[in-house]
N, CA, C and O atoms as a GROMACS GRO file, in nm:
protein
  352
    1MET      N    1   0.542  -0.388  -8.131
    1MET     CA    2   0.472  -0.417  -8.020
    1MET      C    3   0.492  -0.346  -7.926
    1MET      O    4   0.594  -0.354  -7.858
    2GLU      N    5   0.371  -0.240  -7.899
    2GLU     CA    6   0.284  -0.166  -7.790
    2GLU      C    7   0.372  -0.217  -7.696
    2GLU      O    8   0.434  -0.320  -7.719
    3ARG      N    9   0.385  -0.152  -7.586
    3ARG     CA   10   0.408  -0.240  -7.418
    3ARG      C   11   0.243  -0.155  -7.372
    3ARG      O   12   0.167  -0.091  -7.444
    4GLU      N   13   0.234  -0.184  -7.246
    4GLU     CA   14   0.144  -0.178  -7.139
    4GLU      C   15   0.132  -0.106  -7.170
    4GLU      O   16   0.143  -0.099  -7.293
    5PRO      N   17   0.095   0.033  -7.085
    5PRO     CA   18   0.075   0.154  -7.023
    5PRO      C   19   0.115   0.041  -6.845
    5PRO      O   20   0.120  -0.077  -6.810
    6ASN      N   21   0.127   0.132  -6.806
    6ASN     CA   22   0.188   0.151  -6.689
    6ASN      C   23   0.049   0.210  -6.540
    6ASN      O   24  -0.012   0.316  -6.556
    7LEU      N   25   0.028   0.134  -6.435
    7LEU     CA   26  -0.089   0.200  -6.356
    7LEU      C   27  -0.022   0.283  -6.274
    7LEU      O   28   0.085   0.259  -6.219
    8VAL      N   29  -0.119   0.431  -6.266
    8VAL     CA   30  -0.034   0.535  -6.216
    8VAL      C   31  -0.147   0.536  -6.100
    8VAL      O   32  -0.268   0.541  -6.122
    9ILE      N   33  -0.053   0.526  -5.908
    9ILE     CA   34  -0.188   0.466  -5.848
    9ILE      C   35  -0.094   0.652  -5.810
    9ILE      O   36   0.014   0.709  -5.822
   10SER      N   37  -0.302   0.682  -5.739
   10SER     CA   38  -0.266   0.843  -5.701
   10SER      C   39  -0.209   0.810  -5.509
   10SER      O   40  -0.206   0.702  -5.450
   11SER      N   41  -0.176   0.936  -5.462
   11SER     CA   42  -0.136   0.916  -5.319
   11SER      C   43  -0.273   1.004  -5.264
   11SER      O   44  -0.256   1.087  -5.175
   12ALA      N   45  -0.398   0.984  -5.319
   12ALA     CA   46  -0.452   1.078  -5.281
   12ALA      C   47  -0.552   0.912  -5.222
   12ALA      O   48  -0.661   0.913  -5.164
   13SER      N   49  -0.451   0.756  -5.272
   13SER     CA   50  -0.514   0.668  -5.245
   13SER      C   51  -0.528   0.652  -5.063
   13SER      O   52  -0.479   0.742  -4.995
   14ARG      N   53  -0.562   0.594  -5.028
   14ARG     CA   54  -0.563   0.555  -4.910
   14ARG      C   55  -0.646   0.437  -4.797
   14ARG      O   56  -0.723   0.348  -4.833
   15ARG      N   57  -0.604   0.470  -4.658
   15ARG     CA   58  -0.699   0.354  -4.557
   15ARG      C   59  -0.778   0.478  -4.485
   15ARG      O   60  -0.720   0.549  -4.403
   16ILE      N   61  -0.924   0.498  -4.522
   16ILE     CA   62  -1.030   0.616  -4.401
   16ILE      C   63  -1.085   0.518  -4.345
   16ILE      O   64  -1.093   0.412  -4.407
   17VAL      N   65  -1.147   0.534  -4.186
   17VAL     CA   66  -1.248   0.496  -4.093
   17VAL      C   67  -1.385   0.580  -4.104
   17VAL      O   68  -1.367   0.693  -4.149
   18GLU      N   69  -1.478   0.557  -4.082
   18GLU     CA   70  -1.544   0.640  -4.113
   18GLU      C   71  -1.674   0.536  -3.990
   18GLU      O   72  -1.712   0.420  -3.985
   19ASP      N   73  -1.698   0.659  -3.914
   19ASP     CA   74  -1.805   0.529  -3.822
   19ASP      C   75  -1.787   0.411  -3.748
   19ASP      O   76  -1.853   0.315  -3.708
   20GLY      N   77  -1.658   0.460  -3.745
   20GLY     CA   78  -1.557   0.319  -3.742
   20GLY      C   79  -1.615   0.186  -3.773
   20GLY      O   80  -1.647   0.094  -3.698
   21VAL      N   81  -1.626   0.200  -3.956
   21VAL     CA   82  -1.590   0.120  -4.056
   21VAL      C   83  -1.527   0.189  -4.126
   21VAL      O   84  -1.526   0.302  -4.176
   22PRO      N   85  -1.424   0.014  -4.114
   22PRO     CA   86  -1.235   0.091  -4.228
   22PRO      C   87  -1.310   0.074  -4.404
   22PRO      O   88  -1.403  -0.001  -4.433
   23PHE      N   89  -1.248   0.152  -4.486
   23PHE     CA   90  -1.242   0.102  -4.601
   23PHE      C   91  -1.095   0.164  -4.685
   23PHE      O   92  -0.998   0.227  -4.642
   24LYS      N   93  -1.128   0.116  -4.814
   24LYS     CA   94  -0.910   0.160  -4.889
   24LYS      C   95  -1.046   0.187  -4.993
   24LYS      O   96  -1.156   0.140  -5.023
   25VAL      N   97  -0.943   0.312  -5.028
   25VAL     CA   98  -1.001   0.413  -5.136
   25VAL      C   99  -0.876   0.361  -5.190
   25VAL      O  100  -0.777   0.328  -5.125
   26ASP      N  101  -0.894   0.354  -5.337
   26ASP     CA  102  -0.790   0.353  -5.422
   26ASP      C  103  -0.828   0.450  -5.535
   26ASP      O  104  -0.941   0.464  -5.582
   27ILE      N  105  -0.699   0.527  -5.577
   27ILE     CA  106  -0.721   0.616  -5.691
   27ILE      C  107  -0.660   0.586  -5.801
   27ILE      O  108  -0.545   0.590  -5.757
   28TYR      N  109  -0.645   0.553  -5.940
   28TYR     CA  110  -0.585   0.518  -5.983
   28TYR      C  111  -0.619   0.546  -6.143
   28TYR      O  112  -0.733   0.529  -6.188
   29LYS      N  113  -0.525   0.582  -6.210
   29LYS     CA  114  -0.537   0.543  -6.394
   29LYS      C  115  -0.459   0.487  -6.439
   29LYS      O  116  -0.372   0.425  -6.376
   30LEU      N  117  -0.475   0.496  -6.617
   30LEU     CA  118  -0.386   0.469  -6.644
   30LEU      C  119  -0.273   0.529  -6.726
   30LEU      O  120  -0.313   0.612  -6.808
   31GLU      N  121  -0.115   0.502  -6.722
   31GLU     CA  122  -0.014   0.610  -6.793
   31GLU      C  123  -0.113   0.699  -6.911
   31GLU      O  124  -0.169   0.642  -7.004
   32GLY      N  125  -0.119   0.803  -6.894
   32GLY     CA  126  -0.149   0.868  -7.076
   32GLY      C  127  -0.257   0.868  -7.061
   32GLY      O  128  -0.321   0.935  -7.143
   33GLY      N  129  -0.334   0.798  -6.955
   33GLY     CA  130  -0.494   0.800  -6.967
   33GLY      C  131  -0.553   0.908  -6.923
   33GLY      O  132  -0.491   0.983  -6.848
   34ASP      N  133  -0.708   0.941  -6.968
   34ASP     CA  134  -0.793   1.022  -6.913
   34ASP      C  135  -0.871   1.015  -6.786
   34ASP      O  136  -0.984   0.972  -6.809
   35GLY      N  137  -0.847   1.048  -6.647
   35GLY     CA  138  -0.947   1.076  -6.614
   35GLY      C  139  -0.897   0.953  -6.515
   35GLY      O  140  -0.818   0.867  -6.555
   36TRP      N  141  -0.971   0.955  -6.337
   36TRP     CA  142  -0.861   0.900  -6.309
   36TRP      C  143  -1.031   0.791  -6.190
   36TRP      O  144  -1.090   0.850  -6.100
   37SER      N  145  -1.054   0.687  -6.218
   37SER     CA  146  -1.111   0.570  -6.204
   37SER      C  147  -1.105   0.548  -5.996
   37SER      O  148  -1.008   0.514  -5.928
   38LEU      N  149  -1.277   0.593  -5.942
   38LEU     CA  150  -1.235   0.538  -5.818
   38LEU      C  151  -1.306   0.353  -5.748
   38LEU      O  152  -1.419   0.303  -5.745
   39GLU      N  153  -1.169   0.305  -5.706
   39GLU     CA  154  -1.292   0.175  -5.636
   39GLU      C  155  -1.278   0.184  -5.461
   39GLU      O  156  -1.194   0.253  -5.403
   40VAL      N  157  -1.349   0.126  -5.416
   40VAL     CA  158  -1.379   0.145  -5.272
   40VAL      C  159  -1.382   0.032  -5.205
   40VAL      O  160  -1.502   0.021  -5.179
   41VAL      N  161  -1.333  -0.052  -5.164
   41VAL     CA  162  -1.312  -0.151  -5.058
   41VAL      C  163  -1.335  -0.204  -4.928
   41VAL      O  164  -1.236  -0.187  -4.857
   42THR      N  165  -1.399  -0.243  -4.890
   42THR     CA  166  -1.501  -0.287  -4.769
   42THR      C  167  -1.423  -0.374  -4.708
   42THR      O  168  -1.397  -0.479  -4.767
   43GLU      N  169  -1.380  -0.353  -4.603
   43GLU     CA  170  -1.314  -0.505  -4.487
   43GLU      C  171  -1.363  -0.627  -4.501
   43GLU      O  172  -1.303  -0.706  -4.428
   44ASP      N  173  -1.417  -0.658  -4.543
   44ASP     CA  174  -1.467  -0.816  -4.635
   44ASP      C  175  -1.422  -0.810  -4.770
   44ASP      O  176  -1.436  -0.910  -4.841
   45GLY      N  177  -1.371  -0.711  -4.814
   45GLY     CA  178  -1.291  -0.740  -4.959
   45GLY      C  179  -1.375  -0.683  -5.038
   45GLY      O  180  -1.295  -0.621  -5.109
   46THR      N  181  -1.536  -0.645  -5.104
   46THR     CA  182  -1.642  -0.628  -5.138
   46THR      C  183  -1.544  -0.476  -5.185
   46THR      O  184  -1.486  -0.386  -5.122
   47SER      N  185  -1.566  -0.512  -5.333
   47SER     CA  186  -1.486  -0.413  -5.433
   47SER      C  187  -1.601  -0.278  -5.470
   47SER      O  188  -1.710  -0.328  -5.497
   48ILE      N  189  -1.604  -0.187  -5.475
   48ILE     CA  190  -1.704  -0.080  -5.540
   48ILE      C  191  -1.647  -0.010  -5.590
   48ILE      O  192  -1.559   0.058  -5.536
   49VAL      N  193  -1.686  -0.004  -5.723
   49VAL     CA  194  -1.606   0.112  -5.828
   49VAL      C  195  -1.729   0.176  -5.908
   49VAL      O  196  -1.841   0.129  -5.930
   50TRP      N  197  -1.677   0.288  -5.940
   50TRP     CA  198  -1.731   0.442  -5.972
   50TRP      C  199  -1.783   0.358  -6.148
   50TRP      O  200  -1.753   0.244  -6.181
   51ASP      N  201  -1.848   0.437  -6.215
   51ASP     CA  202  -1.873   0.383  -6.285
   51ASP      C  203  -1.766   0.545  -6.429
   51ASP      O  204  -1.702   0.536  -6.534
   52ASP      N  205  -1.809   0.664  -6.336
   52ASP     CA  206  -1.779   0.769  -6.419
   52ASP      C  207  -1.547   0.752  -6.457
   52ASP      O  208  -1.476   0.654  -6.478
   53LEU      N  209  -1.521   0.890  -6.447
   53LEU     CA  210  -1.381   0.873  -6.431
   53LEU      C  211  -1.411   1.030  -6.381
   53LEU      O  212  -1.489   1.103  -6.442
   54PHE      N  213  -1.328   1.077  -6.243
   54PHE     CA  214  -1.291   1.221  -6.310
   54PHE      C  215  -1.152   1.271  -6.300
   54PHE      O  216  -1.040   1.224  -6.279
   55GLU      N  217  -1.195   1.361  -6.317
   55GLU     CA  218  -1.069   1.471  -6.364
   55GLU      C  219  -0.979   1.489  -6.275
   55GLU      O  220  -0.911   1.584  -6.313
   56ASP      N  221  -0.941   1.449  -6.177
   56ASP     CA  222  -0.814   1.514  -6.077
   56ASP      C  223  -0.893   1.380  -5.934
   56ASP      O  224  -1.002   1.334  -5.902
   57ASP      N  225  -0.748   1.372  -5.894
   57ASP     CA  226  -0.768   1.312  -5.812
   57ASP      C  227  -0.869   1.328  -5.685
   57ASP      O  228  -0.970   1.265  -5.653
   58ARG      N  229  -0.807   1.428  -5.632
   58ARG     CA  230  -0.892   1.459  -5.504
   58ARG      C  231  -1.024   1.471  -5.495
   58ARG      O  232  -1.095   1.457  -5.396
   59ALA      N  233  -1.068   1.513  -5.665
   59ALA     CA  234  -1.240   1.512  -5.704
   59ALA      C  235  -1.290   1.371  -5.704
   59ALA      O  236  -1.408   1.342  -5.719
   60ALA      N  237  -1.208   1.298  -5.688
   60ALA     CA  238  -1.252   1.120  -5.692
   60ALA      C  239  -1.295   1.051  -5.512
   60ALA      O  240  -1.370   0.958  -5.483
   61PHE      N  241  -1.185   1.175  -5.390
   61PHE     CA  242  -1.150   1.078  -5.298
   61PHE      C  243  -1.266   1.148  -5.188
   61PHE      O  244  -1.311   1.094  -5.087
   62GLU      N  245  -1.306   1.321  -5.255
   62GLU     CA  246  -1.418   1.354  -5.223
   62GLU      C  247  -1.532   1.277  -5.253
   62GLU      O  248  -1.598   1.251  -5.152
   63GLU      N  249  -1.590   1.218  -5.388
   63GLU     CA  250  -1.649   1.153  -5.431
   63GLU      C  251  -1.636   1.084  -5.292
   63GLU      O  252  -1.718   1.123  -5.209
   64ALA      N  253  -1.556   0.998  -5.258
   64ALA     CA  254  -1.569   0.856  -5.202
   64ALA      C  255  -1.651   0.919  -5.078
   64ALA      O  256  -1.766   0.886  -5.047
   65THR      N  257  -1.561   1.032  -5.004
   65THR     CA  258  -1.570   1.018  -4.862
   65THR      C  259  -1.768   1.090  -4.849
   65THR      O  260  -1.848   1.068  -4.758
   66LYS      N  261  -1.789   1.179  -4.988
   66LYS     CA  262  -1.871   1.212  -4.954
   66LYS      C  263  -1.981   1.149  -4.964
   66LYS      O  264  -2.086   1.203  -4.929
   67THR      N  265  -1.976   0.979  -5.030
   67THR     CA  266  -2.062   0.936  -5.078
   67THR      C  267  -2.098   0.812  -5.007
   67THR      O  268  -2.211   0.765  -5.023
   68ILE      N  269  -2.030   0.766  -4.946
   68ILE     CA  270  -1.983   0.757  -4.785
   68ILE      C  271  -2.043   0.770  -4.676
   68ILE      O  272  -2.099   0.672  -4.626
   69ARG      N  273  -2.043   0.899  -4.610
   69ARG     CA  274  -2.107   0.977  -4.572
   69ARG      C  275  -2.231   1.011  -4.558
   69ARG      O  276  -2.280   1.038  -4.448
   70SER      N  277  -2.303   1.014  -4.680
   70SER     CA  278  -2.421   1.041  -4.745
   70SER      C  279  -2.464   0.865  -4.712
   70SER      O  280  -2.524   0.791  -4.790
   71GLU      N  281  -2.441   0.849  -4.652
   71GLU     CA  282  -2.542   0.641  -4.723
   71GLU      C  283  -2.493   0.591  -4.581
   71GLU      O  284  -2.551   0.495  -4.531
   72GLY      N  285  -2.371   0.664  -4.504
   72GLY     CA  286  -2.349   0.602  -4.348
   72GLY      C  287  -2.305   0.506  -4.411
   72GLY      O  288  -2.365   0.446  -4.500
   73ALA      N  289  -2.204   0.486  -4.371
   73ALA     CA  290  -2.089   0.421  -4.354
   73ALA      C  291  -2.154   0.242  -4.346
   73ALA      O  292  -2.118   0.178  -4.445
   74VAL      N  293  -2.221   0.177  -4.266
   74VAL     CA  294  -2.305   0.072  -4.220
   74VAL      C  295  -2.349  -0.014  -4.368
   74VAL      O  296  -2.329  -0.119  -4.429
   75ALA      N  297  -2.418   0.105  -4.373
   75ALA     CA  298  -2.498   0.060  -4.510
   75ALA      C  299  -2.446   0.061  -4.634
   75ALA      O  300  -2.496  -0.013  -4.718
   76PHE      N  301  -2.295   0.178  -4.681
   76PHE     CA  302  -2.216   0.164  -4.779
   76PHE      C  303  -2.154  -0.003  -4.817
   76PHE      O  304  -2.149  -0.080  -4.913
   77ALA      N  305  -2.112   0.003  -4.663
   77ALA     CA  306  -2.082  -0.184  -4.679
   77ALA      C  307  -2.131  -0.275  -4.707
   77ALA      O  308  -2.074  -0.365  -4.768
   78ASN      N  309  -2.267  -0.278  -4.665
   78ASN     CA  310  -2.283  -0.356  -4.698
   78ASN      C  311  -2.419  -0.376  -4.798
   78ASN      O  312  -2.523  -0.442  -4.792
   79GLY      N  313  -2.349  -0.265  -4.904
   79GLY     CA  314  -2.437  -0.225  -4.999
   79GLY      C  315  -2.541  -0.163  -5.029
   79GLY      O  316  -2.573  -0.123  -5.141
   80GLY      N  317  -2.597  -0.153  -4.930
   80GLY     CA  318  -2.728  -0.028  -4.945
   80GLY      C  319  -2.845  -0.117  -5.036
   80GLY      O  320  -2.838  -0.238  -5.059
   81SER      N  321  -2.933  -0.042  -5.071
   81SER     CA  322  -3.049  -0.066  -5.225
   81SER      C  323  -2.915  -0.175  -5.410
   81SER      O  324  -2.936  -0.229  -5.519
   82ASN      N  325  -2.842  -0.154  -5.353
   82ASN     CA  326  -2.741  -0.179  -5.483
   82ASN      C  327  -2.680  -0.293  -5.524
   82ASN      O  328  -2.630  -0.311  -5.635
   83VAL      N  329  -2.686  -0.403  -5.393
   83VAL     CA  330  -2.671  -0.546  -5.369
   83VAL      C  331  -2.840  -0.641  -5.440
   83VAL      O  332  -2.955  -0.614  -5.404
   84ILE      N  333  -2.803  -0.743  -5.537
   84ILE     CA  334  -2.867  -0.799  -5.532
   84ILE      C  335  -2.844  -0.969  -5.521
   84ILE      O  336  -2.807  -1.047  -5.609
   85PRO      N  337  -2.880  -0.994  -5.381
   85PRO     CA  338  -2.818  -1.137  -5.371
   85PRO      C  339  -2.904  -1.227  -5.478
   85PRO      O  340  -3.003  -1.218  -5.551
   86PHE      N  341  -2.771  -1.347  -5.427
   86PHE     CA  342  -2.776  -1.492  -5.566
   86PHE      C  343  -2.871  -1.577  -5.489
   86PHE      O  344  -2.886  -1.610  -5.371
   87LYS      N  345  -2.897  -1.587  -5.543
   87LYS     CA  346  -3.048  -1.698  -5.577
   87LYS      C  347  -2.916  -1.855  -5.481
   87LYS      O  348  -2.799  -1.889  -5.498
   88ARG      N  349  -3.032  -1.902  -5.388
   88ARG     CA  350  -2.996  -1.996  -5.273
   88ARG      C  351  -3.081  -2.157  -5.381
   88ARG      O  352  -3.081  -2.270  -5.333
   0.00000   0.00000   0.00000
């Protein structure tokens, strides 16, 4: 029976604050896997995960900060145009 691979957490993972808005940037991959996954978690616990993998963890971190800055921290945290509200 094959063992499950370990999850490798990058040292580039960290908490950041942009325009007074806190974010948690998580960068990880499966042990022996190709590419790094990028997830940004907002203060209210909303998780934004990139579909594409990154060659290295630095590129993933740079993409997170670049995207947050280009969209604006508040807009990014609120989901911008990517959020589809549930019907009430």
